[in-house]
PDB file of C-alpha atoms in Angstrom:
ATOM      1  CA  UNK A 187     -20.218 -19.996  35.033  1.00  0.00           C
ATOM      2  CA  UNK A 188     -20.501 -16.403  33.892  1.00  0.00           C
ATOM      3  CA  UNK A 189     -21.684 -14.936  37.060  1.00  0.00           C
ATOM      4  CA  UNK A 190     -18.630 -16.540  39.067  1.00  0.00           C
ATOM      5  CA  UNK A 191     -16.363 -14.896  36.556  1.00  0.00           C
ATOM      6  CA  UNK A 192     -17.408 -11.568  35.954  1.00  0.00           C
ATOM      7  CA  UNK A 193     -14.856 -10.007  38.198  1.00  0.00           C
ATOM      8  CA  UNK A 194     -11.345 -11.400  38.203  1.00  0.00           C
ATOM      9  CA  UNK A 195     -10.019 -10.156  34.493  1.00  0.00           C
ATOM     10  CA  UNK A 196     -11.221  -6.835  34.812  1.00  0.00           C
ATOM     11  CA  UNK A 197      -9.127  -6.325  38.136  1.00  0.00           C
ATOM     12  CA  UNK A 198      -5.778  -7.911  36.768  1.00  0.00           C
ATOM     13  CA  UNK A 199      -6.842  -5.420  33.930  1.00  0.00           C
ATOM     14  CA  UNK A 200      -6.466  -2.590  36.518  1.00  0.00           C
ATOM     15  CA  UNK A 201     -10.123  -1.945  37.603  1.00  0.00           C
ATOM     16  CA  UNK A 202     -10.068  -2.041  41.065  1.00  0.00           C
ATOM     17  CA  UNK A 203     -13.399  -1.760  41.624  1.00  0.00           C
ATOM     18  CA  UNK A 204     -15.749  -3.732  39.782  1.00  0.00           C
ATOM     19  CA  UNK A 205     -16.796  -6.880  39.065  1.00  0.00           C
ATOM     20  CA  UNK A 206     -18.311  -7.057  35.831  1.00  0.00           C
ATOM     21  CA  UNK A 207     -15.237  -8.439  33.012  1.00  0.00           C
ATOM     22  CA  UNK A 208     -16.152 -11.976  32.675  1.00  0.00           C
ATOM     23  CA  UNK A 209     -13.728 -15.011  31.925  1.00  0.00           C
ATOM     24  CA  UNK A 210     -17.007 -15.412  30.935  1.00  0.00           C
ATOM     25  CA  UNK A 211     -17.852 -18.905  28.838  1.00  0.00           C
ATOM     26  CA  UNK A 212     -14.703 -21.070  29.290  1.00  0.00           C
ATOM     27  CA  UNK A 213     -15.014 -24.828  29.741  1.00  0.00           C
ATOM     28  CA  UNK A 214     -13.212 -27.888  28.855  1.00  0.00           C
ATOM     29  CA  UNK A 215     -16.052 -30.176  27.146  1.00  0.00           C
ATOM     30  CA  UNK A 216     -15.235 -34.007  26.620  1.00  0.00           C
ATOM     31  CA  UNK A 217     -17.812 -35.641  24.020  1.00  0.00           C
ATOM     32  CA  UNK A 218     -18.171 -38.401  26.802  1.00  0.00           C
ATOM     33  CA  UNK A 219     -20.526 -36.509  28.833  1.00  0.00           C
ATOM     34  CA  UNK A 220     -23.100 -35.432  26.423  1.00  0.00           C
ATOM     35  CA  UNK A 221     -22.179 -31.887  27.554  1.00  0.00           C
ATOM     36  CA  UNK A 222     -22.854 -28.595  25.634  1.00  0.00           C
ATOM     37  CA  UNK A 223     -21.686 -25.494  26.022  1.00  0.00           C
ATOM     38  CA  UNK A 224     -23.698 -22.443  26.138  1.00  0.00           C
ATOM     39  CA  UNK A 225     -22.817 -19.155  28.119  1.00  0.00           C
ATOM     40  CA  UNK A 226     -25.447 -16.073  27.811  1.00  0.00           C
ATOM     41  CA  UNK A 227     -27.599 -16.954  24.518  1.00  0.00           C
ATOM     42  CA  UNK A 228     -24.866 -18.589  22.773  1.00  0.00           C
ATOM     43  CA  UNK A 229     -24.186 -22.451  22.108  1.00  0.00           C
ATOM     44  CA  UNK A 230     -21.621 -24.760  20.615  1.00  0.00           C
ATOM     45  CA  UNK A 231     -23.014 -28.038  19.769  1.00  0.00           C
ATOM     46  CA  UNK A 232     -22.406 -30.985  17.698  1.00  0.00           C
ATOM     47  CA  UNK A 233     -23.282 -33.208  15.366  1.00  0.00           C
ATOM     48  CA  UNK A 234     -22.558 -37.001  14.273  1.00  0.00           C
ATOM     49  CA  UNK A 235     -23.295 -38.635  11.131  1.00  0.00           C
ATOM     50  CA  UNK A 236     -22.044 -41.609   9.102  1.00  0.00           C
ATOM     51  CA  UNK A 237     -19.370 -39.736   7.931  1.00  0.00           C
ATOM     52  CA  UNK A 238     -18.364 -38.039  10.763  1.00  0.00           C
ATOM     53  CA  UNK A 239     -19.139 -34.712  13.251  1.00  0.00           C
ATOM     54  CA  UNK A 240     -19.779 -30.991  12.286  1.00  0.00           C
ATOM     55  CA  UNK A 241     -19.295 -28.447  15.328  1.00  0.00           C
ATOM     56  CA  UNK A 242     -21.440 -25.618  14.938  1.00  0.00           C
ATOM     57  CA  UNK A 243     -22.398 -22.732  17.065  1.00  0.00           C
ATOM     58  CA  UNK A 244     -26.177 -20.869  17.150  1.00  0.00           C
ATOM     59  CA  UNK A 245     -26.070 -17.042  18.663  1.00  0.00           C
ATOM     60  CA  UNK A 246     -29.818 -16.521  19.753  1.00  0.00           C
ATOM     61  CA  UNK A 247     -28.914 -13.182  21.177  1.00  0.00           C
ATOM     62  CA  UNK A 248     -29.033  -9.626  19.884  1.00  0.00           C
ATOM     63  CA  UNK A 249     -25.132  -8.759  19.879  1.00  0.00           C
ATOM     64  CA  UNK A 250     -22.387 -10.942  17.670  1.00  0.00           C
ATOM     65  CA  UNK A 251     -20.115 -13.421  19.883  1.00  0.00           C
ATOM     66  CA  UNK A 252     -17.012 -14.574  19.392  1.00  0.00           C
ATOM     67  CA  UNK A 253     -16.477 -17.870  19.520  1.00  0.00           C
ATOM     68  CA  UNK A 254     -13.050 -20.031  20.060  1.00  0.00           C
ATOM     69  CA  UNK A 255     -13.054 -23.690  20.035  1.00  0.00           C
ATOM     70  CA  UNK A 256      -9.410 -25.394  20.676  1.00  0.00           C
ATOM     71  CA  UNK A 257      -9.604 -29.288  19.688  1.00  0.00           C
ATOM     72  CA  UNK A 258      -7.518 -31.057  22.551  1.00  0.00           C
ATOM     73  CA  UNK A 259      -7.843 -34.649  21.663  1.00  0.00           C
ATOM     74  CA  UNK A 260      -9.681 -36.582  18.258  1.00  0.00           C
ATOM     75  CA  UNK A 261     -10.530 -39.959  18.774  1.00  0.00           C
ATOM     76  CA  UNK A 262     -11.059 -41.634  15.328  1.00  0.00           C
ATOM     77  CA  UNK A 263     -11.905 -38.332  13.697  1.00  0.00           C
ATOM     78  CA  UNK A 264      -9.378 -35.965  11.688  1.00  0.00           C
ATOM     79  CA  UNK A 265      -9.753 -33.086   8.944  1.00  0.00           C
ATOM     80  CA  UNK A 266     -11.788 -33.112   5.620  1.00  0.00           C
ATOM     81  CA  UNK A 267      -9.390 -35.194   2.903  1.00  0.00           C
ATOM     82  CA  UNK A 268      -7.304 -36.755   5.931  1.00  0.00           C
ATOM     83  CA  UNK A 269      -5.317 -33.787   6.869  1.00  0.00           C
ATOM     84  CA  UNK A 270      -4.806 -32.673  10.187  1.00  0.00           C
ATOM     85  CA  UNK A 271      -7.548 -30.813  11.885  1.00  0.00           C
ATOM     86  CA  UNK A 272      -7.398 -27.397  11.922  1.00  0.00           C
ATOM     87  CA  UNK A 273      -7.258 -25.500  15.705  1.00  0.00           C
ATOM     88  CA  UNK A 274      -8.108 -23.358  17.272  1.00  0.00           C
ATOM     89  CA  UNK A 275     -10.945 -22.342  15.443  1.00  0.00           C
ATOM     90  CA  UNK A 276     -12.092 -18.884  16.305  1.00  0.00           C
ATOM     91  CA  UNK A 277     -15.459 -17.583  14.612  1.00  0.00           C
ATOM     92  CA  UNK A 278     -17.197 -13.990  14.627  1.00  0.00           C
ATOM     93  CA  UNK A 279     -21.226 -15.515  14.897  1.00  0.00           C
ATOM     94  CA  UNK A 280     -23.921 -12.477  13.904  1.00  0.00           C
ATOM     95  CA  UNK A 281     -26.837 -12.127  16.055  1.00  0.00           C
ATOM     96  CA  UNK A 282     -29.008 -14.483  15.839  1.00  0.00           C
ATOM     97  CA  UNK A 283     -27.667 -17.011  13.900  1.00  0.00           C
ATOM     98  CA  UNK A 284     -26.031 -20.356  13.657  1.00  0.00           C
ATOM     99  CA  UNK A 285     -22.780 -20.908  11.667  1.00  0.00           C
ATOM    100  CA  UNK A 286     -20.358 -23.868  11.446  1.00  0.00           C
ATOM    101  CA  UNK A 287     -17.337 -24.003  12.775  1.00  0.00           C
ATOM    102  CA  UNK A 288     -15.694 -27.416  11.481  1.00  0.00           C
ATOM    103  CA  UNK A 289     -16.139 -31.011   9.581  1.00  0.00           C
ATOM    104  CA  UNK A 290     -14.193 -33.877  10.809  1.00  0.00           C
ATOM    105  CA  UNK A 291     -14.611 -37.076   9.398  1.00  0.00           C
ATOM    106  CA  UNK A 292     -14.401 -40.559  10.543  1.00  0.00           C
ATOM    107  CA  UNK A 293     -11.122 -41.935  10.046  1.00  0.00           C
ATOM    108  CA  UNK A 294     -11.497 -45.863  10.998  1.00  0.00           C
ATOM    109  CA  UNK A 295     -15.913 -46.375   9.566  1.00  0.00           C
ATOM    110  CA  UNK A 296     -17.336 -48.717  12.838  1.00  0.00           C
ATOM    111  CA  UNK A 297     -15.226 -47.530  15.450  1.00  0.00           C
ATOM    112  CA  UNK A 298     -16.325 -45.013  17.872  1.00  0.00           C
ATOM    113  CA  UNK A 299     -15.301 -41.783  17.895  1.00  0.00           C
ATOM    114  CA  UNK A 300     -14.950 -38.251  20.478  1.00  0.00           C
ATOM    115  CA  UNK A 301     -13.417 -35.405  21.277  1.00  0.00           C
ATOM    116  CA  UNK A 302     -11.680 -33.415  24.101  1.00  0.00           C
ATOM    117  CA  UNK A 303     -12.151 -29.536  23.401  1.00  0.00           C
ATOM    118  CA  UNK A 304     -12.108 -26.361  25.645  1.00  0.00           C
ATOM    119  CA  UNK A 305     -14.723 -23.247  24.270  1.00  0.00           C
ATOM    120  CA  UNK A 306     -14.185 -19.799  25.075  1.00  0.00           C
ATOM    121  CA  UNK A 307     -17.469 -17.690  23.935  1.00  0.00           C
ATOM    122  CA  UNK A 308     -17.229 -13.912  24.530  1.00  0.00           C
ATOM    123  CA  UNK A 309     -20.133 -11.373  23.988  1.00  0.00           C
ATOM    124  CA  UNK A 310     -19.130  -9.222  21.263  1.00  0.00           C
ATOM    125  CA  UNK A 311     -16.413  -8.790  18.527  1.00  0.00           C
ATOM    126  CA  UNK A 312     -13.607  -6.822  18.277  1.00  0.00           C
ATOM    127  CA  UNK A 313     -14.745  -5.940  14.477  1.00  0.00           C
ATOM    128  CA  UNK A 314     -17.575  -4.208  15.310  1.00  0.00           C
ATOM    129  CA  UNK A 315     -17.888  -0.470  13.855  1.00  0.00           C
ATOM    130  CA  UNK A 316     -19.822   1.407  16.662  1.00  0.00           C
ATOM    131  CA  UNK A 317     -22.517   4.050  15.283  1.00  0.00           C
ATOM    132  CA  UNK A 318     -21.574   7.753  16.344  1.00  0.00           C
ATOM    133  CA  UNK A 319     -24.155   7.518  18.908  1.00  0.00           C
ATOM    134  CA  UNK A 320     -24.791  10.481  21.315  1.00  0.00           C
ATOM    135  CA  UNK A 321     -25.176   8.554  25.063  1.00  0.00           C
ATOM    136  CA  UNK A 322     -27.800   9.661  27.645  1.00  0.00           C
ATOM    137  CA  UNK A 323     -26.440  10.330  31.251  1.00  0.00           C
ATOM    138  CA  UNK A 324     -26.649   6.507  32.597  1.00  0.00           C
ATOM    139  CA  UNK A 325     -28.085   7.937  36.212  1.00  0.00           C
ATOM    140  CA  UNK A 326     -31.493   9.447  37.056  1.00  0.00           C
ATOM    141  CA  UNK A 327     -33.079  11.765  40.029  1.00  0.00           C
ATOM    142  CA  UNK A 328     -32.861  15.492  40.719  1.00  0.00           C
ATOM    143  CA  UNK A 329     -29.118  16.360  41.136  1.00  0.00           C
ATOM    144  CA  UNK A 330     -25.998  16.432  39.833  1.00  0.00           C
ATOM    145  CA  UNK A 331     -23.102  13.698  40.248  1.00  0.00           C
ATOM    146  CA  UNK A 332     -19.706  14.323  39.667  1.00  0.00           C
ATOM    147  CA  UNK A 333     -17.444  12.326  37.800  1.00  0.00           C
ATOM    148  CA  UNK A 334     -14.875  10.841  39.741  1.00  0.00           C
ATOM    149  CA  UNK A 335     -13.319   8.783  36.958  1.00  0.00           C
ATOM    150  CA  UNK A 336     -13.182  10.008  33.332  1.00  0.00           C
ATOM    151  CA  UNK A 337     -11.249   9.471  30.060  1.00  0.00           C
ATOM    152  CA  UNK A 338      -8.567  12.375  31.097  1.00  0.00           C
ATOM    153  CA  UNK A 339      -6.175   9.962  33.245  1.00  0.00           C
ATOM    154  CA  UNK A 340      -7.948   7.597  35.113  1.00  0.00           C
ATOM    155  CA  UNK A 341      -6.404   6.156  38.521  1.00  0.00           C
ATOM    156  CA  UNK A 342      -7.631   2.596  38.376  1.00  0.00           C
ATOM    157  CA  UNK A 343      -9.070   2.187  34.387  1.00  0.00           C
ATOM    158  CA  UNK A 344      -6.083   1.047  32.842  1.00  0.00           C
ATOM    159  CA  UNK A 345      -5.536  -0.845  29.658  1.00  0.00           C
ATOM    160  CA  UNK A 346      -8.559  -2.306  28.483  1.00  0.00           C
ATOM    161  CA  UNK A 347     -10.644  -0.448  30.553  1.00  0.00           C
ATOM    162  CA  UNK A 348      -9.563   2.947  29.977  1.00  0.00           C
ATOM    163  CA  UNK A 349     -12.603   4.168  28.825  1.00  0.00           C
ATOM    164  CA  UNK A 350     -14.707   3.336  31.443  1.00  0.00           C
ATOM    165  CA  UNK A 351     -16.403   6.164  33.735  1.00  0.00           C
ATOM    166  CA  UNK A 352     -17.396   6.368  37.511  1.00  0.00           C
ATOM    167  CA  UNK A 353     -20.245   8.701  38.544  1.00  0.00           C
ATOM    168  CA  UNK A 354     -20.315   9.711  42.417  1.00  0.00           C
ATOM    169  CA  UNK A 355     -23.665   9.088  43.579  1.00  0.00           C
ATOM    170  CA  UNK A 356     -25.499   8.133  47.432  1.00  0.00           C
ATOM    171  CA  UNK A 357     -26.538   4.408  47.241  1.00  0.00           C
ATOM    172  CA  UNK A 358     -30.306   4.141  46.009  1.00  0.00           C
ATOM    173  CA  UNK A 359     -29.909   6.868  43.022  1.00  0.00           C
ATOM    174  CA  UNK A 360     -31.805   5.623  39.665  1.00  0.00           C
ATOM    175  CA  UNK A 361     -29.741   3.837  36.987  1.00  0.00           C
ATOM    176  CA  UNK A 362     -31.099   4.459  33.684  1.00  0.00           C
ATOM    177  CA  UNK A 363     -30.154   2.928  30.128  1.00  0.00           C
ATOM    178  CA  UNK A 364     -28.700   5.514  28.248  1.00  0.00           C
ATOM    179  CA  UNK A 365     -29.265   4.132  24.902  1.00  0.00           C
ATOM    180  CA  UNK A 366     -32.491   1.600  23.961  1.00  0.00           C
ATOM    181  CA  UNK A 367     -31.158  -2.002  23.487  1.00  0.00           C
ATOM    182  CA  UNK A 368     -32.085  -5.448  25.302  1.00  0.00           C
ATOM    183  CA  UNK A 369     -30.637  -6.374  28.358  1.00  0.00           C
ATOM    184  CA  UNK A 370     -28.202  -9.441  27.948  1.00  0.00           C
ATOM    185  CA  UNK A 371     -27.064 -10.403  31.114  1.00  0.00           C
ATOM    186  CA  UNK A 372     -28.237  -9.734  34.869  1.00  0.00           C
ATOM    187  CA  UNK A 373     -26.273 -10.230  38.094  1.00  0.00           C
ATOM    188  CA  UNK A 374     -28.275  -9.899  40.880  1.00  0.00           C
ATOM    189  CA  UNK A 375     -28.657 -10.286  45.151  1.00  0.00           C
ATOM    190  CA  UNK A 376     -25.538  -9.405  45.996  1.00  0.00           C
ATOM    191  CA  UNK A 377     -25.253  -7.395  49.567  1.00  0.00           C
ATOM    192  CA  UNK A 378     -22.392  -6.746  50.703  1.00  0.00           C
ATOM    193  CA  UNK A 379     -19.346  -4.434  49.307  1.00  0.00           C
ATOM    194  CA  UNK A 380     -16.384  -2.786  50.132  1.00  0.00           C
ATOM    195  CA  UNK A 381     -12.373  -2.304  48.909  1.00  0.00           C
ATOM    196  CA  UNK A 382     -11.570  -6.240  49.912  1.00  0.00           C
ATOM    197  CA  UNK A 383     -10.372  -8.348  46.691  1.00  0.00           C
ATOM    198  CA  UNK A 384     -12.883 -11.267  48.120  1.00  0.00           C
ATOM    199  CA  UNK A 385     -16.037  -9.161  46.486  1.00  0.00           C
ATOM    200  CA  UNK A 386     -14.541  -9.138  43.320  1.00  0.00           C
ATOM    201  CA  UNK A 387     -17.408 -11.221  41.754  1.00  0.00           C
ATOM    202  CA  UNK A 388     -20.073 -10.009  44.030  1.00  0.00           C
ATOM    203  CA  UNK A 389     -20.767  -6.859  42.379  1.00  0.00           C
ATOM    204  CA  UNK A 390     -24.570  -6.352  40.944  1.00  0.00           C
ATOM    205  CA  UNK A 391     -24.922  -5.414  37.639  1.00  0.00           C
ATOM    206  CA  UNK A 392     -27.012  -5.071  33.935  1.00  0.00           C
ATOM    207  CA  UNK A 393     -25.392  -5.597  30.543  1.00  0.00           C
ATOM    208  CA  UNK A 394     -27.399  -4.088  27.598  1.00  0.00           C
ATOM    209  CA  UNK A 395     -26.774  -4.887  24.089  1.00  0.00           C
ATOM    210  CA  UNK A 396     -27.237  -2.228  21.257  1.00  0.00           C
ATOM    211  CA  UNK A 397     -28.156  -1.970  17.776  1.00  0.00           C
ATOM    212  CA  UNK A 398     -24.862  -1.428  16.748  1.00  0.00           C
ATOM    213  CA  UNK A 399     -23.373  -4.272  18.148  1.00  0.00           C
ATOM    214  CA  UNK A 400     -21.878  -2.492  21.384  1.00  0.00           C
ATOM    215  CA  UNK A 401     -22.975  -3.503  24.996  1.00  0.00           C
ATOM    216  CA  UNK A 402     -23.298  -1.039  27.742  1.00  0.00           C
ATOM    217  CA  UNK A 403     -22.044  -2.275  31.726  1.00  0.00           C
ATOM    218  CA  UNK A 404     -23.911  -0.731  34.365  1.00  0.00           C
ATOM    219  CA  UNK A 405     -22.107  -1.997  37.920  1.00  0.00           C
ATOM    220  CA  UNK A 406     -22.174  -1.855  41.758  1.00  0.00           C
ATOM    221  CA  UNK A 407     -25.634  -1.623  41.385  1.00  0.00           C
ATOM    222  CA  UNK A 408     -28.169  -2.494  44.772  1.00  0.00           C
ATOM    223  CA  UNK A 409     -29.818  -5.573  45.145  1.00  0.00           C
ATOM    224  CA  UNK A 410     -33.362  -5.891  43.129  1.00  0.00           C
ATOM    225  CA  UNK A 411     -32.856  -5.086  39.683  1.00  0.00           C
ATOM    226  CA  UNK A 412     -35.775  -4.991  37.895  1.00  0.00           C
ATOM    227  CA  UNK A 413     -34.817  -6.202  34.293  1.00  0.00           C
ATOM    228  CA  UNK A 414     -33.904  -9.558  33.039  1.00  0.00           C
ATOM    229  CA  UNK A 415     -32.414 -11.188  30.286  1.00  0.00           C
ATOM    230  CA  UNK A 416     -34.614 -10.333  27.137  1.00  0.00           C
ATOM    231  CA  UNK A 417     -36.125  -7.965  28.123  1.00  0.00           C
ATOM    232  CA  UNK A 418     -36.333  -4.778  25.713  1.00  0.00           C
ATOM    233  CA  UNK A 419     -35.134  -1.421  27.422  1.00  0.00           C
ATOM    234  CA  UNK A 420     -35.639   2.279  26.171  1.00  0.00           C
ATOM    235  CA  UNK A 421     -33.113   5.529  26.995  1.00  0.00           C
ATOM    236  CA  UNK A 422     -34.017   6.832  30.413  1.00  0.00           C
ATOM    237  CA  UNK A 423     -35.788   3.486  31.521  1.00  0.00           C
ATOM    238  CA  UNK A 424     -35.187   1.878  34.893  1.00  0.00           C
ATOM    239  CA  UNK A 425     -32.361  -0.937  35.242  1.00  0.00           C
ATOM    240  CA  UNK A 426     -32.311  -0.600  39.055  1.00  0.00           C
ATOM    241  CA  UNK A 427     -30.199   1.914  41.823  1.00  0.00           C
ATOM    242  CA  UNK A 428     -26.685   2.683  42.373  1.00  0.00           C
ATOM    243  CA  UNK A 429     -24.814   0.604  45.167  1.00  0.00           C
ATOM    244  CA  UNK A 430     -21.610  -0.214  46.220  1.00  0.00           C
ATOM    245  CA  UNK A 431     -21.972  -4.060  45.873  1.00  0.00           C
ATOM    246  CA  UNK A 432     -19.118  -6.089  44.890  1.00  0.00           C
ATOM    247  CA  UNK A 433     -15.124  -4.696  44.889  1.00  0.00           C
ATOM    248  CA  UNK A 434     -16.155  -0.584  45.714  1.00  0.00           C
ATOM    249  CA  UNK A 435     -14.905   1.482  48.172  1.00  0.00           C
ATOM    250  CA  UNK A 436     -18.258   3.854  48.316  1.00  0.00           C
ATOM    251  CA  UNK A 437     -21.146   3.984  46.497  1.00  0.00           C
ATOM    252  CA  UNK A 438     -21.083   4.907  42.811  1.00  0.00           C
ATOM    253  CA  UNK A 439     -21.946   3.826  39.520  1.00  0.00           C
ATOM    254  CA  UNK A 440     -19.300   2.608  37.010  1.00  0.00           C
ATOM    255  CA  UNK A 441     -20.303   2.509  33.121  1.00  0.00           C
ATOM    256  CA  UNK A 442     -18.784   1.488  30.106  1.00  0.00           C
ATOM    257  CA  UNK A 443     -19.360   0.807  26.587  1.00  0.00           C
ATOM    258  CA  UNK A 444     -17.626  -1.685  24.867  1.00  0.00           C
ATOM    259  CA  UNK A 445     -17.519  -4.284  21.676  1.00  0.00           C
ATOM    260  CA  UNK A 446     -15.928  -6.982  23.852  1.00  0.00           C
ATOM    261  CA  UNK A 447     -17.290  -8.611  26.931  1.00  0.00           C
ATOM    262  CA  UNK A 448     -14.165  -9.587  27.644  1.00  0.00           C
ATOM    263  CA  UNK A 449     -11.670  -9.678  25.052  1.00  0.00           C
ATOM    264  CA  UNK A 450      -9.171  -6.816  23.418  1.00  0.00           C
ATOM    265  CA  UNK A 451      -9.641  -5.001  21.239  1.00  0.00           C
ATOM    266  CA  UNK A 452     -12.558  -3.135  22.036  1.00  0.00           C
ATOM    267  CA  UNK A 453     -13.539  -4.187  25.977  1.00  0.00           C
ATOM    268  CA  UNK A 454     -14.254  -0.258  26.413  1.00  0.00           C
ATOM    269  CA  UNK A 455     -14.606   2.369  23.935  1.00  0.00           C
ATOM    270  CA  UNK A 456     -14.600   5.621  23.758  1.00  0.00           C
ATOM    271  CA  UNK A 457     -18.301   7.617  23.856  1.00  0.00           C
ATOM    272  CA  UNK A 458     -20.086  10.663  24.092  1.00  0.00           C
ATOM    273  CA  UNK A 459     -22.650  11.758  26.545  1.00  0.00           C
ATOM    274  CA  UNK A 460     -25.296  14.403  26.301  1.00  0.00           C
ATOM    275  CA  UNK A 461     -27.232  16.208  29.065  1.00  0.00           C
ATOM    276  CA  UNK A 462     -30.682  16.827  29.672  1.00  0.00           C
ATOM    277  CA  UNK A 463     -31.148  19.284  26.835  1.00  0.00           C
ATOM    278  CA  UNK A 464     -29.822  16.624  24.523  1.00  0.00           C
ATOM    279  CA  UNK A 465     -26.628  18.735  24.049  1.00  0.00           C
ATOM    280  CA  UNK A 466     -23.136  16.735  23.696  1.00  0.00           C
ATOM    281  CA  UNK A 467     -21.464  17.566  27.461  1.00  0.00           C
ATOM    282  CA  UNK A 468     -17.518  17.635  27.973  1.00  0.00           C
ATOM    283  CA  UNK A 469     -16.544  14.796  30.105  1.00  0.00           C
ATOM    284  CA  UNK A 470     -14.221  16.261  32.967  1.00  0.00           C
ATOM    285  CA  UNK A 471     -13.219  14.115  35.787  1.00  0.00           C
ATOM    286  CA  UNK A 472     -13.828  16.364  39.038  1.00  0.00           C
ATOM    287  CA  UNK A 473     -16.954  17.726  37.129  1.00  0.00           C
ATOM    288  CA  UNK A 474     -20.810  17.309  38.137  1.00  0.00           C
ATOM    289  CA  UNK A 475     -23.156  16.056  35.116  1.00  0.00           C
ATOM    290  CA  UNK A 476     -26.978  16.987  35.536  1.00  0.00           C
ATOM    291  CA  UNK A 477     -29.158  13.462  35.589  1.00  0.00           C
ATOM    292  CA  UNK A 478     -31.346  12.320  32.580  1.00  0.00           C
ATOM    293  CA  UNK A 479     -34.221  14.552  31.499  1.00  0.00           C
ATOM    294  CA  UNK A 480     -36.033  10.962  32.616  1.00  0.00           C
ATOM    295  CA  UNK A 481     -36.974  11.979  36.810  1.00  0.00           C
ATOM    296  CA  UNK A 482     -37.295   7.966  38.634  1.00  0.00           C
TER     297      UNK A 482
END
């Protein structure tokens, strides 16, 4: 489900070129099918006892999520003391942790009972209080890249995405995390790109959680990446090469940090960089940024 819906939002947002927002973990779940939902490392789940069900949610990744859970339909079940079940219920869950989201109890004892309810689980939260963090250049190699998008004005980052940057680069230049985290989500073996609205959600890309909460979107990246899910990344390592897969007129890379996957406030936010020599760089768009001190 995430990987079909990385792309949509963030165009309606005003990024016309990449596919990396997500609609992300949206789905109507009816108790009938035994279903649960999960998107990325987080779960809602139930469960049933004599006296009725508890929903609860478990985040085994490394960034908060936020969590909304509207109740559509009770069968037999209603809120603690008889009153009427609260929804929605919406829920900030740490990392890597599992917290309750609601009791209901059993109104008729012997009689079965369900639920209709639709989740939406976002990476993120909008609470988060980013660290003052001093961002390496998010490209490797030997030469400069200009910035063809930047915070000054940008032509296509509107609204939610206003802080997002695009770095001019030929297709096969090094993408490199500029800040250590662990990689949270991967979308990979996409070909083909170009400025049609069809390749919206056929863009490659890496998502990398931080310490701080904040996750870092590396997109239009060529097929192969060479990370996964888990997987623990330093500042300067390898998350693959710049491409123009997906909804991209040429090659480049576009990067953005953010609190929210996809939700406001917080889907971009504004960061610093620093060049080679570790010294904080004014971001200009029309100017050329030296790569990482790390050569790929």
């Amino acid at each position: 489900m995430t990987r079909t819906r990385l792309g949509l939002a963030i165009w309606l947002s005003g990024v016309l070129a990449l596919s990396m927002y997500a609609c992300a973990g949206f789905a109507s779940v009816s108790d009938g099918s035994n279903a649960v939902n999960c998107e990325w490392q987080v779960c809602v789940r139930w469960r049933d006892t004599s006296r009725g069900r508890t929903y609860f949610v478990t985040n085994a990744g490394p960034v908060p999520a936020t969590v909304r859970v509207d109740l559509r339909v009770l069968r037999n079940l209603r809120g603690r003391g008889g009153r009427p079940a609260r929804t929605p219920i919406e829920r900030v869950v740490a990392r890597e942790s599992t917290e309750t989201l609601t009791f209901l109890e059993t109104v008729i004892q012997g009689v079965p009972i369900g639920a209709d309810l639709s989740v939406l689980i976002d990476l993120g939260a909008s609470d988060t209080q980013p660290d003052d963090y001093l961002y390496g250049m998010p490209f490797g190699g030997t030469e400069a890249r200009p910035l063809l998008q930047g915070f000054d004005g940008a032509e296509t980052h509107m609204f939610g995405m206003r802080y997002a940057l695009d770095f001019g680069m030929p297709g096969g230049t090094p993408i490199v995390a500029a800040r250590d985290g662990i990689v949270v989500h991967v979308q990979d073996g996409f070909t083909e790109g170009g400025p049609d609205p069809d390749l919206l959600e056929r863009s490659n890309l890496v998502v990398v959680g931080h310490g701080d909460g904040t996750l870092a979107f590396y997109g239009h990246l060529s097929p192969g990446i060479p990370v996964a899910v888990g997987d623990p990344v330093r500042e300067g390592d390898s998350l693959g090469r710049s491409g123009a897969t997906g909804f991209a007129g040429q090659p480049h890379l576009h990067f953005h940090v953010g609190v929210r996957a996809m939700g406001d406030p917080g889907r971009t936010i504004r960061i610093r960089l620093k060049d080679s020599s570790g010294q904080e760089v004014e971001l200009e768009t029309g100017r050329s940024y030296e790569p990482a001190r790390t050569l790929m």
